[in-house]
Structures are given as C-alpha cells and as structure tokens.
Amino acid sequence: MSASKTTGGKAIDILRNLPRISLANLRPNPGARKTERRRGRGAHGGNKSGRGHKGERQRGNRPRLGFEGGQTPFYLAIPKYGYNEGHSLRPQYQPLSLRRLQYLIDLGRVDTSQPIDLTQLVNGRGVTVQPLKRDYGVHLVEEGADIFSAKINIEVQRATEGAVAAIERNGGVITTGFYDFRSLTILCKPVPFFLSGQPIPKRMLPGEDMVRYYTGAENRGYLSDPEEVERARQELAQKYGYVLPDISKDELFHMLSMRKDCRQIFFGLAPGWVVNMAERKILKPTDEKLLRYYGS
Amino acid sequence: MGPRRDLPARSLGSNMSASVVNMLTRMCATIKPAYVWLSPVGVVPSAMGRLRMASSSTAEQKSAVVESTEEYKYVERLIPPTKIPTPPLHDGPAPSGWRPPSAVTPDLPYMVRRSRLHNVPVYTDLTHGNRKTTLLRKIEGDIWALENDVKEYLVQLTGKIPLTQVNEVTMSIRIKGHFDKELKEWLLEKGF
C-alpha cells in the first residue's frame, strides 16, 4: 500500500533507507545494454570485418544510391506528373465532423442560443484554422450524423450533403459563406484586429471558381435564391427520408433566421466601423463617399 | 446595405442588413468624437490645405464620426473566453457519448481526476512507429491498488497479464498495448 504522503510513494521510501547513490552502486538492468561488435578486433568482428570479398564492396567504391548497373533506374524510368503542382494555391478546408460539433455543444464550449460562426468555433477551441496555410475555412462533414441532435444556426464555408441533412433534420439552419483571406483572418482573430484600429473591411465576393458553389441552393450558399433553398430543403428531406420541421413555428425562429449580409464579416457590425475596445465604443463614419463605398 | 439589384431579395429576414442600412445612412448627431477619423481635409496642412481648413472649419458643423455603445454587445460576443466553461447538466450520457463524473465519489483507495476539458485522462501513444502504449494520468491515492485492478481487468479481456509501469512521481500508469476505449469505459463505470 503506497500510503506515503509525499510524491514518490514506495520508491522514495525505499530510497531513503538505502545508502547514498553513487557511481559505485548503480548498474543498468541485465539485458538493457548489449556490448557492440567492434570491427577489426579479431574473432567475429575481425577477418574481413563485415565488408565482403574483394570488389567494390570491400574496397568502398560502390556507385550512388539508385544506380541499377546501367539499366534505367526506377527514379528516371517513371515519367513526371504534376500531382503537387500548384498545391500552394489550392484552397483547403479544416474538417469539422458533426460528432465533434455535438461534443463541443455538450461541453458548453459552443453556444447554441446564438448563431454559430467560425469565430464561435475558434473561441470554443473546436477548430484551428490557418488562413496563411491556404485554409479558406471549415468543412462540415457528416461523420456522427446519427448521434447529432442539436438545433443550431450554423455558418460554415463548405458542407457535405449528409451534414446539411443532419442539421436540417433537427430543425436547424445551415448556410455556406465565402471569406477571402483578410476577412477570414479577421473572423478567426477579431480581437487583434479591433486593437489595430482599422475599420472593419467589407467581405469580398467569391472568385470565379467558387461563385457556382455559393450560388447553388443545394449547398445552401449565401448568394443563392431563398425560394430555391426552400425547394432544396424539401428535396433533401425526401431524399434522406425525414420530415422537415417547420422553423417558422419555432420559438427560436428569430435567431435561426439571422443571416449575415454578403459584405458583412461579423453579426451586428457593419463594414466601415471602427471598434474602440479600450473605451468600449464603436465609431461609425458619416462621410457620404465612405458610406457609399461601404454600402456597395 | 441597400437592396442589391444583382441578387434576389431575401425572404429569410436578414435583420442585420436592415439595421446596417440604418446605421450607414443615418445622419449623425453632433456627438463630440474621440478623434477626427477620415476628416475631409488632409492630414498635412499645405498652403492649399490651410485655406481649405480655414473655410471648412467654419462650415463644418457635423463631426466625421458617430460614436455608439449599443452595438458593443456584438463585439463582446466575439472575444474568446479565457476560462474553460463548466459543462451543462445532462440527463445521463450526452448525445456525443460524454458522461460527467458521478456526483458521489467512488469508495476506492484511489481517485482519477478529469482533465481540464472534463474528459477521462487515458491517452494512447505510438513511439518508434510500432510501440503502442496507453497512459493513465491524474491518479491520486493508492496507485498500486489501481494498477492491480487495471491488471485484473485487462487479464479478463486479453487473457495475458499486461506489462505496466507505475510512475510514482508523476502518478501515472503506462500499459503496453492500446487499451484506451476499454479503460475509458471501465473508469466511467467506476464513476471517475
């Protein structure tokens, strides 16, 4: 029974009663250290000393690694192909499974009574997004769709069909939105941005390659037609075999219907505003040119 | 933002959009600003600038900036919390499978605390590409009794006595092999 009050338990009790530790009374466990075979010192380390008999092997003149005696070596016979070409320009998305999202909600790290944003996910330390590593946001994935049971208003950057179905089946709302690099950095780390004193920029619209995704109703894109989205919700409910709950009758309908404008980065804060955290104030511009710019 | 001509009108009310439009287009009241932000005149007063300043300082009645404290609550929502939140109460296991420690501490000579994020402290490790170990941390009390119980339990599961290492300084047990799922369930059943 290790009833010792100090750390170390039985081990330190034994040590206290033994003589002082010194090099004279220490040795490793038998079998822990094996003596090495010293080459060139007789018996089985001696004779040819493990170098073989004559030739390039014994004389230490073997050709370079990969040489196949003159036959075209493997690394030259296989043709080049651009598998990794442009890898540093490909958009990446940090995966977020529904299982992890449910875990975060269960532990209270993500608040379901407010719309869930990438900022809320990062604040709850649920995902880590690195905009500098070509991350364009978070990808919602349907791993754990069978255990997911939370009614949320969530905004991600990509979502699989199964994830959309799982969220809508529970009476929630999912939107996919695009954030350009600067907006994404600000979204992930809002406090350093506010401390820098710059006005909130307007979110840029997606590039050519992404417009199709974000204008599609199947992806619940933020630029898509709401009527098409409603139709897509019905179709998805039919496809996955669940009854689509009516959100308009819900008590949280106001929260569930909150959506960001396509130029807005944060809920409740418009582009052009400057946040003064020291004095807990927001400064808004009044010049018409600025208002026209930030309103466009 | 005003109604966008290129995109269809939204039926799902974008409440923020309406208030944002109000905010942006509303003419400011004469509130004394903390500092003049983007004033109409340039920063460096040149000869022309001084002239402009002279004329505009008399004409300028409205300030270039409106201050407001009503929307600051939206900023507060964005600040990351510094403390780990306590998990809300659930009836039984949560949907994700997480179970809180039992309210009654189990009557055993040892105790296994939860990690900072309220999880069972059993971790797997893989070193040298093929050496699998399981680590059981945050143990208090009689660690040898716990080691005995762990060995008994794993002997029933596998049929072989597992190799274990007890570290009394860090109060942790390292077991050869991956047994994280089994040990987590076992500890949860005990009520840790």
PDB file of C-alpha atoms in Angstrom, chain A residues 73-251:
ATOM      1  CA  PRO A  73      16.883   3.310 -62.789  1.00  0.00           C
ATOM      2  CA  PHE A  74      13.353   3.401 -61.334  1.00  0.00           C
ATOM      3  CA  TYR A  75      13.516   7.068 -60.405  1.00  0.00           C
ATOM      4  CA  LEU A  76      14.270   8.002 -64.057  1.00  0.00           C
ATOM      5  CA  ALA A  77      12.101   5.431 -65.809  1.00  0.00           C
ATOM      6  CA  ILE A  78       8.877   6.715 -64.230  1.00  0.00           C
ATOM      7  CA  PRO A  79       7.647   9.864 -66.040  1.00  0.00           C
ATOM      8  CA  LYS A  80       6.973  13.119 -64.186  1.00  0.00           C
ATOM      9  CA  TYR A  81       3.381  14.159 -63.416  1.00  0.00           C
ATOM     10  CA  GLY A  82       2.193  17.331 -61.734  1.00  0.00           C
ATOM     11  CA  TYR A  83       0.489  15.760 -58.701  1.00  0.00           C
ATOM     12  CA  ASN A  84       1.645  18.533 -56.415  1.00  0.00           C
ATOM     13  CA  GLU A  85       1.680  21.296 -58.993  1.00  0.00           C
ATOM     14  CA  GLY A  86       0.040  24.412 -57.633  1.00  0.00           C
ATOM     15  CA  HIS A  87      -0.502  22.753 -54.238  1.00  0.00           C
ATOM     16  CA  SER A  88       0.194  26.042 -52.526  1.00  0.00           C
ATOM     17  CA  LEU A  89      -2.639  27.687 -54.425  1.00  0.00           C
ATOM     18  CA  ARG A  90      -5.310  25.081 -53.748  1.00  0.00           C
ATOM     19  CA  PRO A  91      -7.968  26.092 -51.212  1.00  0.00           C
ATOM     20  CA  GLN A  92      -8.046  23.881 -48.125  1.00  0.00           C
ATOM     21  CA  TYR A  93     -10.800  23.497 -45.566  1.00  0.00           C
ATOM     22  CA  GLN A  94     -10.386  22.304 -41.997  1.00  0.00           C
ATOM     23  CA  PRO A  95     -12.766  19.369 -41.467  1.00  0.00           C
ATOM     24  CA  LEU A  96     -15.314  19.555 -38.685  1.00  0.00           C
ATOM     25  CA  SER A  97     -17.330  16.405 -38.022  1.00  0.00           C
ATOM     26  CA  LEU A  98     -20.839  16.558 -36.619  1.00  0.00           C
ATOM     27  CA  ARG A  99     -19.583  14.298 -33.833  1.00  0.00           C
ATOM     28  CA  ARG A 100     -17.047  16.916 -32.758  1.00  0.00           C
ATOM     29  CA  LEU A 101     -19.639  19.658 -33.065  1.00  0.00           C
ATOM     30  CA  GLN A 102     -22.034  17.701 -30.842  1.00  0.00           C
ATOM     31  CA  TYR A 103     -19.177  17.153 -28.349  1.00  0.00           C
ATOM     32  CA  LEU A 104     -18.461  20.901 -28.254  1.00  0.00           C
ATOM     33  CA  ILE A 105     -22.138  21.685 -27.731  1.00  0.00           C
ATOM     34  CA  ASP A 106     -22.432  19.055 -24.974  1.00  0.00           C
ATOM     35  CA  LEU A 107     -19.486  20.524 -23.097  1.00  0.00           C
ATOM     36  CA  GLY A 108     -20.807  24.046 -23.402  1.00  0.00           C
ATOM     37  CA  ARG A 109     -17.912  25.330 -25.496  1.00  0.00           C
ATOM     38  CA  VAL A 110     -20.198  26.441 -28.311  1.00  0.00           C
ATOM     39  CA  ASP A 111     -23.426  28.303 -27.525  1.00  0.00           C
ATOM     40  CA  THR A 112     -26.469  27.084 -29.424  1.00  0.00           C
ATOM     41  CA  SER A 113     -28.649  30.025 -28.390  1.00  0.00           C
ATOM     42  CA  GLN A 114     -26.693  32.286 -30.765  1.00  0.00           C
ATOM     43  CA  PRO A 115     -25.794  31.743 -34.432  1.00  0.00           C
ATOM     44  CA  ILE A 116     -22.671  29.597 -34.693  1.00  0.00           C
ATOM     45  CA  ASP A 117     -19.937  31.237 -36.666  1.00  0.00           C
ATOM     46  CA  LEU A 118     -16.319  30.365 -37.389  1.00  0.00           C
ATOM     47  CA  THR A 119     -15.408  32.862 -34.629  1.00  0.00           C
ATOM     48  CA  GLN A 120     -17.556  30.935 -32.137  1.00  0.00           C
ATOM     49  CA  LEU A 121     -15.943  27.643 -33.179  1.00  0.00           C
ATOM     50  CA  VAL A 122     -12.447  29.078 -32.808  1.00  0.00           C
ATOM     51  CA  ASN A 123     -13.305  30.705 -29.479  1.00  0.00           C
ATOM     52  CA  GLY A 124     -14.543  27.357 -28.213  1.00  0.00           C
ATOM     53  CA  ARG A 125     -11.216  25.893 -29.385  1.00  0.00           C
ATOM     54  CA  GLY A 126     -13.149  23.470 -31.551  1.00  0.00           C
ATOM     55  CA  VAL A 127     -11.192  24.003 -34.775  1.00  0.00           C
ATOM     56  CA  THR A 128      -7.924  25.675 -35.671  1.00  0.00           C
ATOM     57  CA  VAL A 129      -7.939  27.481 -38.978  1.00  0.00           C
ATOM     58  CA  GLN A 130      -4.710  28.764 -40.501  1.00  0.00           C
ATOM     59  CA  PRO A 131      -5.504  31.290 -43.240  1.00  0.00           C
ATOM     60  CA  LEU A 132      -1.790  31.552 -44.018  1.00  0.00           C
ATOM     61  CA  LYS A 133      -1.714  27.878 -44.985  1.00  0.00           C
ATOM     62  CA  ARG A 134      -4.299  28.354 -47.710  1.00  0.00           C
ATOM     63  CA  ASP A 135      -7.189  27.458 -45.396  1.00  0.00           C
ATOM     64  CA  TYR A 136     -10.404  29.028 -46.614  1.00  0.00           C
ATOM     65  CA  GLY A 137     -12.453  27.984 -43.621  1.00  0.00           C
ATOM     66  CA  VAL A 138     -14.224  24.970 -42.168  1.00  0.00           C
ATOM     67  CA  HIS A 139     -15.778  21.977 -43.948  1.00  0.00           C
ATOM     68  CA  LEU A 140     -18.717  20.368 -42.172  1.00  0.00           C
ATOM     69  CA  VAL A 141     -18.609  16.605 -42.563  1.00  0.00           C
ATOM     70  CA  GLU A 142     -21.325  14.077 -41.759  1.00  0.00           C
ATOM     71  CA  GLU A 143     -19.269  11.762 -39.532  1.00  0.00           C
ATOM     72  CA  GLY A 144     -21.520  11.443 -36.473  1.00  0.00           C
ATOM     73  CA  ALA A 145     -24.726  12.390 -38.262  1.00  0.00           C
ATOM     74  CA  ASP A 146     -26.560   9.578 -36.468  1.00  0.00           C
ATOM     75  CA  ILE A 147     -25.780  10.943 -32.991  1.00  0.00           C
ATOM     76  CA  PHE A 148     -26.197  14.610 -33.888  1.00  0.00           C
ATOM     77  CA  SER A 149     -29.206  16.136 -32.162  1.00  0.00           C
ATOM     78  CA  ALA A 150     -28.869  19.870 -31.728  1.00  0.00           C
ATOM     79  CA  LYS A 151     -30.923  22.668 -33.259  1.00  0.00           C
ATOM     80  CA  ILE A 152     -28.426  25.279 -34.398  1.00  0.00           C
ATOM     81  CA  ASN A 153     -27.966  28.127 -36.821  1.00  0.00           C
ATOM     82  CA  ILE A 154     -24.529  27.432 -38.249  1.00  0.00           C
ATOM     83  CA  GLU A 155     -22.470  29.121 -40.924  1.00  0.00           C
ATOM     84  CA  VAL A 156     -19.554  27.208 -42.428  1.00  0.00           C
ATOM     85  CA  GLN A 157     -17.573  27.547 -45.623  1.00  0.00           C
ATOM     86  CA  ARG A 158     -18.296  24.110 -47.095  1.00  0.00           C
ATOM     87  CA  ALA A 159     -20.726  21.386 -46.123  1.00  0.00           C
ATOM     88  CA  THR A 160     -21.439  17.913 -47.383  1.00  0.00           C
ATOM     89  CA  GLU A 161     -24.980  16.923 -48.279  1.00  0.00           C
ATOM     90  CA  GLY A 162     -25.249  14.490 -45.381  1.00  0.00           C
ATOM     91  CA  ALA A 163     -24.190  17.166 -42.892  1.00  0.00           C
ATOM     92  CA  VAL A 164     -26.788  19.590 -44.290  1.00  0.00           C
ATOM     93  CA  ALA A 165     -29.449  16.882 -43.995  1.00  0.00           C
ATOM     94  CA  ALA A 166     -28.480  16.081 -40.391  1.00  0.00           C
ATOM     95  CA  ILE A 167     -28.679  19.725 -39.335  1.00  0.00           C
ATOM     96  CA  GLU A 168     -31.982  20.395 -41.077  1.00  0.00           C
ATOM     97  CA  ARG A 169     -33.462  17.184 -39.770  1.00  0.00           C
ATOM     98  CA  ASN A 170     -33.004  18.550 -36.232  1.00  0.00           C
ATOM     99  CA  GLY A 171     -34.705  21.799 -37.107  1.00  0.00           C
ATOM    100  CA  GLY A 172     -31.560  23.854 -37.593  1.00  0.00           C
ATOM    101  CA  VAL A 173     -30.348  26.172 -40.313  1.00  0.00           C
ATOM    102  CA  ILE A 174     -27.082  25.857 -42.220  1.00  0.00           C
ATOM    103  CA  THR A 175     -25.526  28.376 -44.602  1.00  0.00           C
ATOM    104  CA  THR A 176     -22.270  28.286 -46.511  1.00  0.00           C
ATOM    105  CA  GLY A 177     -20.432  31.583 -46.836  1.00  0.00           C
ATOM    106  CA  PHE A 178     -17.238  32.670 -48.519  1.00  0.00           C
ATOM    107  CA  TYR A 179     -14.496  34.609 -46.715  1.00  0.00           C
ATOM    108  CA  ASP A 180     -11.491  35.978 -48.530  1.00  0.00           C
ATOM    109  CA  PHE A 181      -8.085  35.816 -46.842  1.00  0.00           C
ATOM    110  CA  ARG A 182      -8.273  39.129 -44.972  1.00  0.00           C
ATOM    111  CA  SER A 183     -11.855  38.595 -43.836  1.00  0.00           C
ATOM    112  CA  LEU A 184     -11.018  35.080 -42.708  1.00  0.00           C
ATOM    113  CA  THR A 185      -8.035  36.252 -40.653  1.00  0.00           C
ATOM    114  CA  ILE A 186     -10.222  38.895 -39.031  1.00  0.00           C
ATOM    115  CA  LEU A 187     -13.012  36.390 -38.432  1.00  0.00           C
ATOM    116  CA  CYS A 188     -10.676  33.912 -36.730  1.00  0.00           C
ATOM    117  CA  LYS A 189      -8.890  36.510 -34.591  1.00  0.00           C
ATOM    118  CA  PRO A 190     -11.176  39.501 -34.137  1.00  0.00           C
ATOM    119  CA  VAL A 191      -9.536  40.969 -31.031  1.00  0.00           C
ATOM    120  CA  PRO A 192      -6.085  41.721 -32.519  1.00  0.00           C
ATOM    121  CA  PHE A 193      -7.854  43.234 -35.489  1.00  0.00           C
ATOM    122  CA  PHE A 194     -10.001  45.518 -33.332  1.00  0.00           C
ATOM    123  CA  LEU A 195      -6.938  46.552 -31.355  1.00  0.00           C
ATOM    124  CA  SER A 196      -5.214  47.591 -34.568  1.00  0.00           C
ATOM    125  CA  GLY A 197      -7.746  50.369 -35.017  1.00  0.00           C
ATOM    126  CA  GLN A 198      -8.610  49.670 -38.633  1.00  0.00           C
ATOM    127  CA  PRO A 199     -12.190  49.927 -39.907  1.00  0.00           C
ATOM    128  CA  ILE A 200     -13.923  46.608 -40.469  1.00  0.00           C
ATOM    129  CA  PRO A 201     -13.424  45.856 -44.161  1.00  0.00           C
ATOM    130  CA  LYS A 202     -16.196  44.611 -46.375  1.00  0.00           C
ATOM    131  CA  ARG A 203     -16.065  40.914 -47.236  1.00  0.00           C
ATOM    132  CA  MET A 204     -15.055  40.252 -50.812  1.00  0.00           C
ATOM    133  CA  LEU A 205     -17.259  38.182 -53.064  1.00  0.00           C
ATOM    134  CA  PRO A 206     -16.039  34.749 -54.167  1.00  0.00           C
ATOM    135  CA  GLY A 207     -13.854  34.309 -57.234  1.00  0.00           C
ATOM    136  CA  GLU A 208     -14.993  32.752 -60.456  1.00  0.00           C
ATOM    137  CA  ASP A 209     -14.267  29.193 -59.354  1.00  0.00           C
ATOM    138  CA  MET A 210     -16.397  29.473 -56.203  1.00  0.00           C
ATOM    139  CA  VAL A 211     -19.356  31.542 -57.415  1.00  0.00           C
ATOM    140  CA  ARG A 212     -21.062  28.420 -58.706  1.00  0.00           C
ATOM    141  CA  TYR A 213     -20.822  26.732 -55.302  1.00  0.00           C
ATOM    142  CA  TYR A 214     -22.094  29.683 -53.295  1.00  0.00           C
ATOM    143  CA  THR A 215     -24.956  30.490 -55.654  1.00  0.00           C
ATOM    144  CA  GLY A 216     -26.182  26.891 -55.565  1.00  0.00           C
ATOM    145  CA  ALA A 217     -29.185  26.112 -53.380  1.00  0.00           C
ATOM    146  CA  GLU A 218     -28.055  22.500 -52.752  1.00  0.00           C
ATOM    147  CA  ASN A 219     -25.017  23.886 -50.947  1.00  0.00           C
ATOM    148  CA  ARG A 220     -27.175  26.402 -49.042  1.00  0.00           C
ATOM    149  CA  GLY A 221     -24.925  29.109 -50.442  1.00  0.00           C
ATOM    150  CA  TYR A 222     -25.239  32.597 -49.052  1.00  0.00           C
ATOM    151  CA  LEU A 223     -25.728  34.017 -52.544  1.00  0.00           C
ATOM    152  CA  SER A 224     -28.462  31.591 -53.545  1.00  0.00           C
ATOM    153  CA  ASP A 225     -32.159  32.263 -54.061  1.00  0.00           C
ATOM    154  CA  PRO A 226     -34.151  31.653 -50.844  1.00  0.00           C
ATOM    155  CA  GLU A 227     -37.037  30.023 -52.758  1.00  0.00           C
ATOM    156  CA  GLU A 228     -34.640  27.584 -54.376  1.00  0.00           C
ATOM    157  CA  VAL A 229     -33.181  26.882 -50.950  1.00  0.00           C
ATOM    158  CA  GLU A 230     -36.648  26.062 -49.625  1.00  0.00           C
ATOM    159  CA  ARG A 231     -37.220  23.684 -52.523  1.00  0.00           C
ATOM    160  CA  ALA A 232     -33.814  22.091 -51.956  1.00  0.00           C
ATOM    161  CA  ARG A 233     -34.668  21.586 -48.265  1.00  0.00           C
ATOM    162  CA  GLN A 234     -37.832  19.716 -49.221  1.00  0.00           C
ATOM    163  CA  GLU A 235     -35.967  17.597 -51.767  1.00  0.00           C
ATOM    164  CA  LEU A 236     -33.243  16.730 -49.309  1.00  0.00           C
ATOM    165  CA  ALA A 237     -35.839  15.735 -46.700  1.00  0.00           C
ATOM    166  CA  GLN A 238     -37.414  13.418 -49.251  1.00  0.00           C
ATOM    167  CA  LYS A 239     -34.049  12.014 -50.311  1.00  0.00           C
ATOM    168  CA  TYR A 240     -32.884  11.234 -46.781  1.00  0.00           C
ATOM    169  CA  GLY A 241     -36.315  10.203 -45.548  1.00  0.00           C
ATOM    170  CA  TYR A 242     -37.111  12.569 -42.710  1.00  0.00           C
ATOM    171  CA  VAL A 243     -39.903  15.056 -42.042  1.00  0.00           C
ATOM    172  CA  LEU A 244     -38.675  18.620 -42.471  1.00  0.00           C
ATOM    173  CA  PRO A 245     -39.607  20.538 -39.295  1.00  0.00           C
ATOM    174  CA  ASP A 246     -41.259  23.909 -39.790  1.00  0.00           C
ATOM    175  CA  ILE A 247     -38.837  26.521 -38.453  1.00  0.00           C
ATOM    176  CA  SER A 248     -41.272  29.418 -38.663  1.00  0.00           C
ATOM    177  CA  LYS A 249     -43.321  27.932 -35.816  1.00  0.00           C
ATOM    178  CA  ASP A 250     -40.204  27.657 -33.638  1.00  0.00           C
ATOM    179  CA  GLU A 251     -39.649  29.948 -30.647  1.00  0.00           C
TER     180      GLU A 251
END
